[in-house]
Short mmCIF file of C-alpha atoms in Angstrom, two decimals:
data_model
loop_
_atom_site.label_atom_id
_atom_site.label_comp_id
_atom_site.label_asym_id
_atom_site.label_seq_id
_atom_site.Cartn_x
_atom_site.Cartn_y
_atom_site.Cartn_z
CA UNK A 1 -92.54 -43.67 -65.38
CA UNK A 2 -91.85 -44.55 -61.76
CA UNK A 3 -88.72 -42.41 -61.57
CA UNK A 4 -88.21 -40.83 -58.17
CA UNK A 5 -85.79 -38.02 -57.64
CA UNK A 6 -83.52 -38.77 -54.68
CA UNK A 7 -82.51 -36.01 -52.34
CA UNK A 8 -79.67 -36.87 -50.00
CA UNK A 9 -79.22 -34.82 -46.89
CA UNK A 10 -77.53 -35.09 -43.55
CA UNK A 11 -79.12 -33.89 -40.34
CA UNK A 12 -79.61 -34.66 -36.67
CA UNK A 13 -82.68 -36.85 -36.12
CA UNK A 14 -84.71 -36.82 -32.89
CA UNK A 15 -83.43 -39.57 -30.63
CA UNK A 16 -86.94 -40.80 -29.85
CA UNK A 17 -88.13 -41.12 -33.46
CA UNK A 18 -87.99 -44.02 -35.87
CA UNK A 19 -89.00 -44.13 -39.53
CA UNK A 20 -92.22 -45.92 -40.41
CA UNK A 21 -91.70 -49.28 -42.20
CA UNK A 22 -93.62 -47.74 -45.12
CA UNK A 23 -91.76 -44.45 -45.03
CA UNK A 24 -89.94 -43.35 -48.18
CA UNK A 25 -87.21 -42.14 -45.87
CA UNK A 26 -84.57 -44.85 -45.67
CA UNK A 27 -81.64 -44.80 -43.29
CA UNK A 28 -78.40 -45.57 -45.09
CA UNK A 29 -75.90 -45.15 -42.29
CA UNK A 30 -75.78 -44.03 -38.68
CA UNK A 31 -73.01 -42.15 -36.95
CA UNK A 32 -73.81 -41.06 -33.38
CA UNK A 33 -76.94 -38.91 -33.70
CA UNK A 34 -76.23 -37.98 -37.32
CA UNK A 35 -77.94 -39.98 -40.04
CA UNK A 36 -77.55 -39.92 -43.79
CA UNK A 37 -81.00 -40.32 -45.28
CA UNK A 38 -82.58 -40.66 -48.68
CA UNK A 39 -85.84 -38.78 -49.12
CA UNK A 40 -88.09 -40.14 -51.87
CA UNK A 41 -90.26 -37.10 -52.66
CA UNK A 42 -91.73 -36.84 -49.15
CA UNK A 43 -91.64 -38.18 -45.61
CA UNK A 44 -94.76 -39.79 -44.24
CA UNK A 45 -93.74 -40.01 -40.58
CA UNK A 46 -94.85 -37.03 -38.51
CA UNK A 47 -91.61 -37.24 -36.51
CA UNK A 48 -89.20 -36.70 -39.40
CA UNK A 49 -87.92 -33.55 -41.07
CA UNK A 50 -88.35 -33.07 -44.83
CA UNK A 51 -86.65 -30.33 -46.85
CA UNK A 52 -89.46 -28.14 -48.17
CA UNK A 53 -87.44 -27.20 -51.22
CA UNK A 54 -87.43 -30.84 -52.31
CA UNK A 55 -91.14 -31.55 -51.82
CA UNK A 56 -94.63 -30.34 -52.58
CA UNK A 57 -94.93 -28.74 -49.15
CA UNK A 58 -95.85 -29.86 -45.66
CA UNK A 59 -99.17 -30.14 -43.82
CA UNK A 60 -99.98 -29.84 -40.12
CA UNK A 61 -103.19 -31.38 -38.77
CA UNK A 62 -104.56 -33.38 -35.86
CA UNK A 63 -107.08 -36.21 -35.57
CA UNK A 64 -109.30 -37.17 -32.65
CA UNK A 65 -111.75 -40.09 -32.55
CA UNK A 66 -114.43 -39.70 -29.87
CA UNK A 67 -115.87 -43.14 -29.28
CA UNK A 68 -118.94 -42.05 -27.31
CA UNK A 69 -120.19 -39.72 -30.05
CA UNK A 70 -118.81 -41.87 -32.92
CA UNK A 71 -117.12 -38.75 -34.32
CA UNK A 72 -113.78 -38.20 -36.05
CA UNK A 73 -112.58 -34.61 -35.65
CA UNK A 74 -110.05 -33.51 -38.28
CA UNK A 75 -108.39 -30.23 -37.32
CA UNK A 76 -106.62 -28.75 -40.34
CA UNK A 77 -104.02 -26.31 -39.02
CA UNK A 78 -101.66 -25.06 -41.72
CA UNK A 79 -99.41 -25.88 -44.65
CA UNK A 80 -95.93 -24.62 -45.46
CA UNK A 81 -93.96 -24.23 -48.65
CA UNK A 82 -96.70 -25.40 -51.01
CA UNK A 83 -95.79 -25.79 -54.63
CA UNK A 84 -96.59 -22.53 -56.53
CA UNK A 85 -99.52 -23.16 -58.87
CA UNK A 86 -100.40 -19.72 -60.26
CA UNK A 87 -98.58 -17.28 -62.55
CA UNK A 88 -97.88 -15.00 -59.57
CA UNK A 89 -95.83 -17.75 -57.91
CA UNK A 90 -98.50 -18.39 -55.27
CA UNK A 91 -101.53 -20.67 -54.88
CA UNK A 92 -105.18 -20.62 -53.73
CA UNK A 93 -105.14 -23.76 -51.57
CA UNK A 94 -107.86 -25.75 -49.86
CA UNK A 95 -107.93 -29.20 -48.23
CA UNK A 96 -110.25 -31.99 -49.30
CA UNK A 97 -110.89 -34.97 -46.99
CA UNK A 98 -112.06 -38.37 -48.19
CA UNK A 99 -112.67 -41.60 -46.27
CA UNK A 100 -111.42 -44.69 -48.06
CA UNK A 101 -112.56 -47.19 -49.16
CA UNK A 102 -115.63 -45.42 -50.44
CA UNK A 103 -116.33 -43.82 -53.80
CA UNK A 104 -119.21 -41.62 -52.70
CA UNK A 105 -119.15 -37.83 -52.51
CA UNK A 106 -120.91 -38.25 -49.17
CA UNK A 107 -117.58 -39.13 -47.52
CA UNK A 108 -115.85 -35.96 -48.78
CA UNK A 109 -115.39 -32.80 -46.74
CA UNK A 110 -113.38 -29.67 -47.55
CA UNK A 111 -111.99 -26.53 -45.97
CA UNK A 112 -112.41 -22.97 -47.17
CA UNK A 113 -110.04 -21.67 -49.86
CA UNK A 114 -107.28 -19.26 -48.85
CA UNK A 115 -106.09 -16.87 -51.58
CA UNK A 116 -102.59 -16.03 -52.80
CA UNK A 117 -100.46 -17.96 -50.35
CA UNK A 118 -98.04 -20.86 -50.19
CA UNK A 119 -98.24 -20.93 -46.39
CA UNK A 120 -101.97 -21.10 -45.59
CA UNK A 121 -103.31 -21.29 -42.01
CA UNK A 122 -106.83 -22.73 -42.01
CA UNK A 123 -107.31 -23.57 -38.31
CA UNK A 124 -110.51 -25.30 -39.33
CA UNK A 125 -112.08 -28.47 -37.89
CA UNK A 126 -114.06 -30.85 -40.11
CA UNK A 127 -116.00 -33.69 -38.47
CA UNK A 128 -117.17 -37.07 -39.70
CA UNK A 129 -120.16 -38.33 -37.71
CA UNK A 130 -121.31 -41.92 -37.35
CA UNK A 131 -117.93 -43.65 -37.50
CA UNK A 132 -117.95 -46.98 -35.68
CA UNK A 133 -115.06 -48.89 -34.09
CA UNK A 134 -115.28 -51.22 -37.08
CA UNK A 135 -114.79 -48.26 -39.44
CA UNK A 136 -111.76 -47.15 -37.45
CA UNK A 137 -110.12 -50.52 -38.05
CA UNK A 138 -110.61 -50.57 -41.82
CA UNK A 139 -110.82 -46.96 -43.01
CA UNK A 140 -108.10 -44.64 -44.24
CA UNK A 141 -108.36 -40.84 -44.27
CA UNK A 142 -107.03 -39.15 -47.39
CA UNK A 143 -106.09 -35.47 -47.10
CA UNK A 144 -105.58 -33.77 -50.47
CA UNK A 145 -104.24 -30.25 -50.94
CA UNK A 146 -105.64 -28.59 -54.06
CA UNK A 147 -105.35 -25.24 -55.80
CA UNK A 148 -108.66 -23.57 -56.64
CA UNK A 149 -108.90 -22.09 -60.12
CA UNK A 150 -111.45 -19.37 -60.86
CA UNK A 151 -112.37 -21.13 -64.11
CA UNK A 152 -113.24 -24.34 -62.25
CA UNK A 153 -110.15 -26.34 -63.21
CA UNK A 154 -108.89 -27.07 -59.70
CA UNK A 155 -105.41 -28.58 -59.57
CA UNK A 156 -104.06 -31.27 -57.28
CA UNK A 157 -100.93 -30.29 -55.30
CA UNK A 158 -100.27 -33.26 -53.04
CA UNK A 159 -101.74 -35.60 -50.46
CA UNK A 160 -101.15 -37.73 -47.39
CA UNK A 161 -103.10 -40.67 -45.96
CA UNK A 162 -103.64 -41.93 -42.42
CA UNK A 163 -104.86 -45.42 -41.52
CA UNK A 164 -107.42 -44.72 -38.79
CA UNK A 165 -106.49 -47.87 -36.89
CA UNK A 166 -103.30 -46.03 -35.87
CA UNK A 167 -105.36 -43.62 -33.75
CA UNK A 168 -106.01 -44.27 -30.07
CA UNK A 169 -109.58 -43.81 -28.88
CA UNK A 170 -110.25 -40.40 -27.28
CA UNK A 171 -106.62 -39.29 -27.76
CA UNK A 172 -105.70 -36.48 -30.14
CA UNK A 173 -102.81 -37.28 -32.48
CA UNK A 174 -100.81 -34.50 -34.12
CA UNK A 175 -99.27 -34.80 -37.58
CA UNK A 176 -96.71 -32.72 -39.45
CA UNK A 177 -96.07 -34.46 -42.75
CA UNK A 178 -94.69 -33.79 -46.20
CA UNK A 179 -97.13 -34.11 -49.07
CA UNK A 180 -96.80 -36.85 -51.66
CA UNK A 181 -97.95 -36.84 -55.25
CA UNK A 182 -100.17 -39.95 -55.05
CA UNK A 183 -100.12 -42.85 -52.61
CA UNK A 184 -100.50 -46.16 -54.52
CA UNK A 185 -103.96 -47.69 -54.04
CA UNK A 186 -102.39 -50.97 -52.93
CA UNK A 187 -101.10 -49.30 -49.78
CA UNK A 188 -104.58 -48.61 -48.43
CA UNK A 189 -106.43 -51.78 -49.51
CA UNK A 190 -106.38 -55.01 -47.56
CA UNK A 191 -104.78 -57.89 -49.53
CA UNK A 192 -107.31 -59.57 -51.78
CA UNK A 193 -109.94 -56.85 -51.30
CA UNK A 194 -111.48 -54.43 -53.75
CA UNK A 195 -111.41 -50.86 -52.43
CA UNK A 196 -114.57 -49.89 -54.29
CA UNK A 197 -116.72 -53.03 -54.19
CA UNK A 198 -119.71 -51.22 -52.69
CA UNK A 199 -120.36 -47.50 -52.55
CA UNK A 200 -121.11 -45.95 -49.18
CA UNK A 201 -123.99 -43.47 -49.27
CA UNK A 202 -124.07 -42.06 -45.74
CA UNK A 203 -124.74 -43.09 -42.12
CA UNK A 204 -127.89 -43.63 -40.09
CA UNK A 205 -128.35 -43.65 -36.30
CA UNK A 206 -130.94 -46.23 -35.22
CA UNK A 207 -132.27 -47.31 -31.82
CA UNK A 208 -133.74 -50.70 -30.91
CA UNK A 209 -135.56 -51.83 -27.78
CA UNK A 210 -137.79 -54.78 -27.01
CA UNK A 211 -140.47 -53.77 -24.49
CA UNK A 212 -141.61 -56.69 -22.32
CA UNK A 213 -144.44 -54.54 -20.95
CA UNK A 214 -145.90 -53.92 -24.41
CA UNK A 215 -144.59 -57.08 -26.11
CA UNK A 216 -143.34 -54.84 -28.89
CA UNK A 217 -140.17 -54.07 -30.78
CA UNK A 218 -139.57 -50.32 -30.67
CA UNK A 219 -137.50 -49.00 -33.58
CA UNK A 220 -136.18 -45.45 -33.51
CA UNK A 221 -134.95 -43.52 -36.54
CA UNK A 222 -132.79 -40.82 -34.97
CA UNK A 223 -130.85 -39.09 -37.76
CA UNK A 224 -128.69 -39.49 -40.86
CA UNK A 225 -125.38 -37.84 -41.75
CA UNK A 226 -123.25 -37.44 -44.89
CA UNK A 227 -126.02 -38.64 -47.21
CA UNK A 228 -125.33 -38.75 -50.94
CA UNK A 229 -126.77 -35.77 -52.83
CA UNK A 230 -129.40 -36.87 -55.34
CA UNK A 231 -130.78 -33.52 -56.56
CA UNK A 232 -129.28 -30.91 -58.89
CA UNK A 233 -129.09 -28.40 -56.01
CA UNK A 234 -126.53 -30.60 -54.24
CA UNK A 235 -128.99 -31.82 -51.61
CA UNK A 236 -131.63 -34.51 -51.13
CA UNK A 237 -135.16 -34.59 -49.70
CA UNK A 238 -134.66 -37.73 -47.62
CA UNK A 239 -137.07 -40.01 -45.80
CA UNK A 240 -136.44 -43.38 -44.15
CA UNK A 241 -138.39 -46.56 -44.71
CA UNK A 242 -138.18 -49.57 -42.38
CA UNK A 243 -139.63 -53.03 -43.02
CA UNK A 244 -139.70 -55.95 -40.57
CA UNK A 245 -139.81 -59.22 -42.47
CA UNK A 246 -140.73 -61.88 -43.29
CA UNK A 247 -144.44 -62.55 -42.74
CA UNK A 248 -145.43 -59.31 -41.04
CA UNK A 249 -148.01 -58.14 -43.60
CA UNK A 250 -148.84 -54.48 -44.32
CA UNK A 251 -148.05 -53.44 -40.76
CA UNK A 252 -144.41 -54.27 -41.42
CA UNK A 253 -143.77 -51.06 -43.41
CA UNK A 254 -143.15 -47.71 -41.74
CA UNK A 255 -141.93 -44.36 -43.08
CA UNK A 256 -140.55 -41.21 -41.51
CA UNK A 257 -141.40 -37.66 -42.51
CA UNK A 258 -139.62 -36.11 -45.50
CA UNK A 259 -136.87 -33.61 -44.67
CA UNK A 260 -136.29 -30.98 -47.36
CA UNK A 261 -132.91 -29.95 -48.82
CA UNK A 262 -130.54 -31.63 -46.40
CA UNK A 263 -127.85 -34.30 -46.30
CA UNK A 264 -127.96 -34.48 -42.49
CA UNK A 265 -131.64 -34.93 -41.56
CA UNK A 266 -132.88 -35.33 -37.97
CA UNK A 267 -136.03 -37.44 -37.51
CA UNK A 268 -136.30 -38.62 -33.88
CA UNK A 269 -139.27 -40.81 -34.83
CA UNK A 270 -140.18 -44.13 -33.23
CA UNK A 271 -142.15 -47.06 -34.66
CA UNK A 272 -143.42 -50.23 -32.97
CA UNK A 273 -144.10 -53.82 -34.01
CA UNK A 274 -146.32 -56.25 -32.09
CA UNK A 275 -144.17 -59.37 -31.91
CA UNK A 276 -143.13 -62.04 -29.44
CA UNK A 277 -139.56 -61.79 -28.23
CA UNK A 278 -138.95 -65.42 -29.25
CA UNK A 279 -139.86 -64.58 -32.86
CA UNK A 280 -137.33 -61.76 -33.25
CA UNK A 281 -134.46 -64.13 -33.98
CA UNK A 282 -136.24 -65.15 -37.19
CA UNK A 283 -136.80 -61.59 -38.38
CA UNK A 284 -134.79 -59.05 -40.35
CA UNK A 285 -135.17 -55.27 -40.29
CA UNK A 286 -134.64 -53.64 -43.68
CA UNK A 287 -133.66 -49.96 -43.49
CA UNK A 288 -133.60 -47.79 -46.61
CA UNK A 289 -133.20 -44.05 -47.21
CA UNK A 290 -134.86 -42.39 -50.18
CA UNK A 291 -134.85 -39.03 -51.91
CA UNK A 292 -138.42 -37.82 -52.40
CA UNK A 293 -139.29 -36.61 -55.90
CA UNK A 294 -142.63 -35.05 -56.88
CA UNK A 295 -144.31 -36.65 -59.88
CA UNK A 296 -141.70 -39.36 -60.44
CA UNK A 297 -140.09 -42.33 -58.77
CA UNK A 298 -138.18 -41.68 -55.57
CA UNK A 299 -134.41 -42.10 -55.79
CA UNK A 300 -132.76 -44.75 -53.65
CA UNK A 301 -129.94 -43.28 -51.54
CA UNK A 302 -128.80 -46.29 -49.53
CA UNK A 303 -129.74 -48.97 -47.06
CA UNK A 304 -128.74 -51.76 -44.70
CA UNK A 305 -130.24 -54.77 -42.94
CA UNK A 306 -130.23 -55.70 -39.25
CA UNK A 307 -130.74 -59.28 -38.13
CA UNK A 308 -129.18 -62.61 -37.19
CA UNK A 309 -127.94 -63.11 -40.77
CA UNK A 310 -126.23 -59.69 -40.83
CA UNK A 311 -122.56 -59.07 -40.04
CA UNK A 312 -120.43 -56.74 -37.95
CA UNK A 313 -122.17 -53.79 -36.28
CA UNK A 314 -125.53 -54.71 -37.85
CA UNK A 315 -125.47 -58.18 -36.28
CA UNK A 316 -124.17 -56.83 -32.98
CA UNK A 317 -126.97 -54.27 -32.73
CA UNK A 318 -129.68 -56.89 -33.32
CA UNK A 319 -128.07 -59.36 -30.89
CA UNK A 320 -127.78 -56.72 -28.14
CA UNK A 321 -131.46 -55.87 -28.59
CA UNK A 322 -132.43 -59.53 -28.16
CA UNK A 323 -130.16 -59.97 -25.16
CA UNK A 324 -131.03 -56.75 -23.30
CA UNK A 325 -134.81 -56.49 -22.95
CA UNK A 326 -136.26 -53.09 -22.01
CA UNK A 327 -132.99 -51.34 -22.80
CA UNK A 328 -132.75 -48.85 -25.67
CA UNK A 329 -129.60 -49.40 -27.71
CA UNK A 330 -128.41 -46.87 -30.29
CA UNK A 331 -125.91 -47.64 -33.04
CA UNK A 332 -124.65 -46.02 -36.23
CA UNK A 333 -124.87 -48.01 -39.44
CA UNK A 334 -123.38 -47.44 -42.88
CA UNK A 335 -125.76 -47.08 -45.81
CA UNK A 336 -124.82 -48.86 -49.03
CA UNK A 337 -126.06 -48.59 -52.60
CA UNK A 338 -127.07 -52.24 -52.86
CA UNK A 339 -130.03 -54.49 -52.01
CA UNK A 340 -132.62 -51.74 -52.26
CA UNK A 341 -136.35 -52.37 -52.38
CA UNK A 342 -139.34 -50.35 -53.57
CA UNK A 343 -139.98 -47.06 -51.77
CA UNK A 344 -143.78 -47.49 -51.71
#
């Protein structure tokens, strides 16, 4: 059933605010500064008032994208008037963040749980590392409010979603929104696209530099963040493998050290390939991250390829390396669960 309860109320709206074109708040009539509005469950615009008694509650938070560090800071402030979920008329709420599209647990973050309250104040900042400008144009942040149950049956209270392309670089944006039950998937997917075509498995920070003095390509594996957990303990034992191909022989394969029990390993290792600069345009660098397992096959976490045939940030990184000799260029890349090769 798609029935929506309509709540009609009259109030004075801020003169400088306008409803979003996607907002469930529709203006029916205007008389001076007074507007008669219809509220469909919740308001999505952070400028508009929603009656808490008619909704699932409201959520205050702020978002800041720092371009230089490729970081998205999500400051979860507080919620008000949350729907009571427990027999005592209260709730044990926490916030869960999820970057969409992306079906992996590696893109999920969460706050602490606050007990016995419908008006929690978290004042907690959660950070996504390794987000590129390309990600900011196509990703949506989902913020879900849930009630923690001591028996493990956590219950969903409500959510809101923010298209990251609405954020301005290096400028904090504040939100005060009413929660919705579920935002239809169609509202966050580009027309004709599949939101879950490929699963994201984390991010990797790589550096490239062609040294004219050494006639070598220098490849740096700096660190990974938000890797998918492959072990029962909720972690992985990751290492990175890089292969320059084709026609580079055994010297083409390099591996980093193994980092134990972490989803955010730091390597800071550098590898070199003897190669003419003119030959680089014909090459491709395969990057793969693996979970080390003793006595059995290593588990593939995710990978990506850099080269002239790549796209987006992966192509741009390779092109900038070719164009700017003797200059180290660092870029974040998304790891996907496709096109993996053998870990040996």
